[in-house]
XYZ file of C-alpha atoms in Angstrom:
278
model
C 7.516 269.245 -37.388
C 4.063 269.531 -35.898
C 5.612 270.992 -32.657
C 4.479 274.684 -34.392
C 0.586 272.926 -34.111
C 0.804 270.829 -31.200
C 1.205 272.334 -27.184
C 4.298 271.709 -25.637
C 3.767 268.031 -23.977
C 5.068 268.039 -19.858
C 7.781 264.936 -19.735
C 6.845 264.573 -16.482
C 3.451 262.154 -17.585
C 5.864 259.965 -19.326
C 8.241 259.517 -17.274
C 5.880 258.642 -14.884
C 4.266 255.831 -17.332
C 7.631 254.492 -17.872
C 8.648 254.160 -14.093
C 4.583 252.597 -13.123
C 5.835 249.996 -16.289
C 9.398 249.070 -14.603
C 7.709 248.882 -10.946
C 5.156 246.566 -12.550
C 8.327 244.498 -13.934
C 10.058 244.326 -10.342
C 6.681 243.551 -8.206
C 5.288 240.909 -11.175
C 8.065 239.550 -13.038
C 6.446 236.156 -13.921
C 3.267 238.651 -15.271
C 5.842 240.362 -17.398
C 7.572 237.151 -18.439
C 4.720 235.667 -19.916
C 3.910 238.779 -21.427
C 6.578 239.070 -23.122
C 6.454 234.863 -24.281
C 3.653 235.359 -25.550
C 4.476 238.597 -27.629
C 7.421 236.626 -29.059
C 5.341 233.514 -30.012
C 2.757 235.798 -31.935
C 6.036 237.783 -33.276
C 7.588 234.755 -34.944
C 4.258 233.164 -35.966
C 4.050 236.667 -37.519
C 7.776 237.129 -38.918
C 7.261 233.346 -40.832
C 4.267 233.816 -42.349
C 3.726 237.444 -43.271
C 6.279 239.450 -41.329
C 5.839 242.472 -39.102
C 6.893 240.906 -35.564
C 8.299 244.200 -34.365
C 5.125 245.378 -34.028
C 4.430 243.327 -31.315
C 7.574 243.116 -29.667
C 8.684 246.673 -29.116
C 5.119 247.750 -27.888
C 5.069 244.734 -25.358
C 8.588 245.419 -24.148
C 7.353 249.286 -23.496
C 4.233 247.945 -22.069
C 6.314 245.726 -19.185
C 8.375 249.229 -18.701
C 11.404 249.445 -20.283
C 12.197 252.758 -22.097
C 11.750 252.626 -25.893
C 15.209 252.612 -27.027
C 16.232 249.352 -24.779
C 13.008 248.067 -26.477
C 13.641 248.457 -29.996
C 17.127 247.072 -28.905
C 16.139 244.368 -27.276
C 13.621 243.127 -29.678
C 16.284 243.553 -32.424
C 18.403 240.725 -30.910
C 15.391 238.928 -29.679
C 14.429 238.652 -33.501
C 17.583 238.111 -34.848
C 17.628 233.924 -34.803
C 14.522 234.145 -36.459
C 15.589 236.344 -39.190
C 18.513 234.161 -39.772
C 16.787 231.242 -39.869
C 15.036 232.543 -42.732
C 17.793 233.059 -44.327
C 19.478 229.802 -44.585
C 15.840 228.213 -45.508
C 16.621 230.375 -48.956
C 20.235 229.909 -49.089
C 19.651 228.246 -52.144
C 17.749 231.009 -54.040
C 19.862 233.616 -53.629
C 20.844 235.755 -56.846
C 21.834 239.253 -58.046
C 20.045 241.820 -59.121
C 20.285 243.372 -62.700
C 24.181 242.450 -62.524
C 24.590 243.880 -59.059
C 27.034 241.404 -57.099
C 24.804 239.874 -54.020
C 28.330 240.282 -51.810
C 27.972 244.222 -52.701
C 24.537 244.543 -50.955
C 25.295 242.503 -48.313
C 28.105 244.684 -48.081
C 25.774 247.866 -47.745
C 23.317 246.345 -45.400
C 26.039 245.691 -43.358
C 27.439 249.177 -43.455
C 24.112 251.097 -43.366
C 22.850 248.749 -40.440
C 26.043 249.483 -38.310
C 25.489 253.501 -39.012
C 21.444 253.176 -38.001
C 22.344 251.337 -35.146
C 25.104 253.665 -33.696
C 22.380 256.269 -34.853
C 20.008 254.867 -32.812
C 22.002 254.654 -29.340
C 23.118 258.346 -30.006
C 19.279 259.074 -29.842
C 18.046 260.514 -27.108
C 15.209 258.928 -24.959
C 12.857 261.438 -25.018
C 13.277 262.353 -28.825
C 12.775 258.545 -29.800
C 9.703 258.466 -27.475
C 8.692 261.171 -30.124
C 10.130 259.208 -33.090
C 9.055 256.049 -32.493
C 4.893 256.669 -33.532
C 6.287 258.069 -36.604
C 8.488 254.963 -37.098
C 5.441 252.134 -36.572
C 3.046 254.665 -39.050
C 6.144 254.242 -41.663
C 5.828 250.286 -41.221
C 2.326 250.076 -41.345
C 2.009 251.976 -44.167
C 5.091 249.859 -46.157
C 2.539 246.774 -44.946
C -0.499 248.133 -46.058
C 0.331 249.721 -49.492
C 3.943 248.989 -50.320
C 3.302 246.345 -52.587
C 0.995 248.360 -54.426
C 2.587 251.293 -54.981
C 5.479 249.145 -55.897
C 3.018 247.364 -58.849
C 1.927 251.261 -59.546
C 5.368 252.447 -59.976
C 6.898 249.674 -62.072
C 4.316 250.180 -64.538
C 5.607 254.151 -64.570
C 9.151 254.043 -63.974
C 12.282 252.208 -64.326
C 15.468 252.660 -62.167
C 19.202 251.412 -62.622
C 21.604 249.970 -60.621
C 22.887 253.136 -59.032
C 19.502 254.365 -57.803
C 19.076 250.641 -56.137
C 22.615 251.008 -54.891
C 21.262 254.075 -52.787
C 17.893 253.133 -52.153
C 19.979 250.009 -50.137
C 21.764 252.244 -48.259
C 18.794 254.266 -47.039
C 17.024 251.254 -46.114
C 19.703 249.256 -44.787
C 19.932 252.524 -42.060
C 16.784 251.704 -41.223
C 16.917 248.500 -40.376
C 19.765 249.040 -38.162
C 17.336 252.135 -37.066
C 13.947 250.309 -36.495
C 13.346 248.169 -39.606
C 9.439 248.099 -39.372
C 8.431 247.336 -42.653
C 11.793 247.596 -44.434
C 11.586 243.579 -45.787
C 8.639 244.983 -48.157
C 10.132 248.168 -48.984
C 12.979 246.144 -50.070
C 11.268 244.280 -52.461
C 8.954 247.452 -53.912
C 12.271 249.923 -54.658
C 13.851 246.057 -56.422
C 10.381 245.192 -58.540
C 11.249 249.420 -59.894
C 14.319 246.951 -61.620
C 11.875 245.065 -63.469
C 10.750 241.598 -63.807
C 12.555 240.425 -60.634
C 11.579 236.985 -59.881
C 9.532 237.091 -56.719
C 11.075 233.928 -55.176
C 14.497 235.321 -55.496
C 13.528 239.014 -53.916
C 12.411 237.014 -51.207
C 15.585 234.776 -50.709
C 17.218 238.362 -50.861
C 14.912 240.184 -48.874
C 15.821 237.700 -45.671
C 19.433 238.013 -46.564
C 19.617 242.025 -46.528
C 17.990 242.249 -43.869
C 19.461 239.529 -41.657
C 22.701 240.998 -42.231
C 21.697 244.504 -41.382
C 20.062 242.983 -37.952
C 23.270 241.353 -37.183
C 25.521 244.193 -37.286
C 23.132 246.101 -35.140
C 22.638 243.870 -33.065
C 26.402 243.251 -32.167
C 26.519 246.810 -31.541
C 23.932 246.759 -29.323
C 25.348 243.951 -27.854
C 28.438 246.025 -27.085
C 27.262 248.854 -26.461
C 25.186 247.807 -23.514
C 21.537 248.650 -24.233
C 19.500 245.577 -23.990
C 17.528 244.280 -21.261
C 18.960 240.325 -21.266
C 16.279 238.799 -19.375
C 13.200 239.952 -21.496
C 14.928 239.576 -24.700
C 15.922 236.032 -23.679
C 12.401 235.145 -23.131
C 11.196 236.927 -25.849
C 13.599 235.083 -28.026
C 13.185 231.612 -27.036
C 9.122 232.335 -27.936
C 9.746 233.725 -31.004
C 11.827 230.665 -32.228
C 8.889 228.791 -31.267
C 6.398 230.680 -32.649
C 8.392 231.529 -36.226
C 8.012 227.301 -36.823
C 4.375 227.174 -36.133
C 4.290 230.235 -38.197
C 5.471 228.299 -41.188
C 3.320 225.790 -40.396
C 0.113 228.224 -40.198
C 1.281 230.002 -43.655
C 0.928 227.050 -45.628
C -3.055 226.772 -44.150
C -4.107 230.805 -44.097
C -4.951 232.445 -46.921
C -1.842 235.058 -47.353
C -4.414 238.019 -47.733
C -5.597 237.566 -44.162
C -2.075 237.320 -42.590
C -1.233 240.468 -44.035
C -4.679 242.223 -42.777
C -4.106 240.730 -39.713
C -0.587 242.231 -39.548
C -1.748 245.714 -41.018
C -4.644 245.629 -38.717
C -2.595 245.050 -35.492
C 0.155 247.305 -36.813
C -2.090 250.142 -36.998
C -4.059 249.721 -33.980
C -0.154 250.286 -32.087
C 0.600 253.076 -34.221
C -2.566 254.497 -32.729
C -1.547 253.806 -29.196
C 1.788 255.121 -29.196
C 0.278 258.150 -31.410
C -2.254 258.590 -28.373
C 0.727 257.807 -25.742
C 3.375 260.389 -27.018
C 0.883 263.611 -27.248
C -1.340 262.397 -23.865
């Protein structure tokens, strides 16, 4: 869409970025490895307390050289333990919605994370290299103002069951797309309900979104696109960071976590903004 504005970018700069990242992997793998620790240690830290550890894991898996689709991939199943982990903490709190069935939207974040997923490997390379900016600017934004305009909007407008029951599906597609963000859009399209008790959007918030994670990530599983050796790393660190995360949250102030998030967020929107059009 700004193609019309913007002069036709040569590949061949890219390309050549993402082959200097993959020689850096084969000449300094321990560099890389501990790059990529470290990214999943902040990532979970980040995921417990205020959420957002995509941010840092797709960027660092680009940054080691892998192309951007194995990265988004590959940090979707290095995430995934975390994300469930979350989930069974609020096993107990889970509820429906406004006398939508829990099982049903499970159901659809199941569904719509299988058809973002399959979307996603049908991608091509070099058209997600041009998504993906767009995709961390929709996250950041859904960090930065979702709550908000959530507040703003339930004030103004009321939805039923039937607009939720789509606004799940979209969102659900996402996750299994990219999922930036998509925890607090969740919970902004639910507060348009109503008084929804904030504990129990939360309990369903980790739910929805585990389960779209886990259907995309057995897909990508199958389907072949994930770099095992990073993500393992990455994984292991993010299991350790997501504890001390949930040790940190209880310490921080929750209005700095999020800036932090938002802040960091933003700043790799900007790069991969500045990467795609250099």
């Amino acid at each position: 869409m700004l193609r019309g504005s913007i002069h036709r970018v040569n590949p061949a700069p890219r390309r050549g970025m993402l082959a200097a990242g993959r020689r850096r992997v084969q000449a300094a793998p321990m560099e890389a490895h501990l790059i990529l620790f470290a990214a999943g240690l902040l990532a979970g830290a980040m995921n417990a307390a205020a959420g957002g550890g995509s941010f840092v894991t797709i960027p660092a898996m680009v940054f080691v050289g892998l192309p951007s689709v194995t990265a988004n991939t590959s940090s979707t199943v290095a995430l995934l333990p975390g994300t469930l982990a979350s989930a069974w903490a609020w096993r107990r709190d889970f509820t429906s919605f406004e006398g939508i069935p829990l099982r049903t939207l499970v159901l659809i974040s199941l569904g719509g994370g299988l058809v973002g997923a399959v979307l996603l490997l049908v991608t091509p390379q070099r058209a997600f290299d041009d998504i993906l900016p767009w995709l961390l600017l929709a996250g950041t934004l859904a960090f930065a103002f979702g709550r908000r305009i959530g507040e703003a909007l339930r004030r103004r407008v009321r939805i039923g069951p039937g607009v939720l029951l789509g606004a799940q599906v979209l969102l659900s597609v996402y996750a299994g797309y990219f999922g930036g963000g998509v925890g607090i859009m969740m919970m902004a399209v639910w507060s348009l309900l109503g008084e929804v008790d904030i504990k129990a959007m939360s309990a369903g918030r980790t739910l929805l979104v585990s389960a779209a994670n886990a259907v995309a990530v057995l897909c990508f599983a199958l389907a072949g696109p994930v770099r095992w050796p990073e993500t393992l790393v990455m994984l292991v660190a993010a299991v350790i960071g997501g504890y001390f995360g949930a040790v940190l949250a209880r310490r921080v102030p929750a209005p700095w976590l999020r800036g932090f998030v938002v802040a960091y967020s933003a700043a790799m929107t900007a790069a991969f903004f500045w990467r795609a059009w250099s």
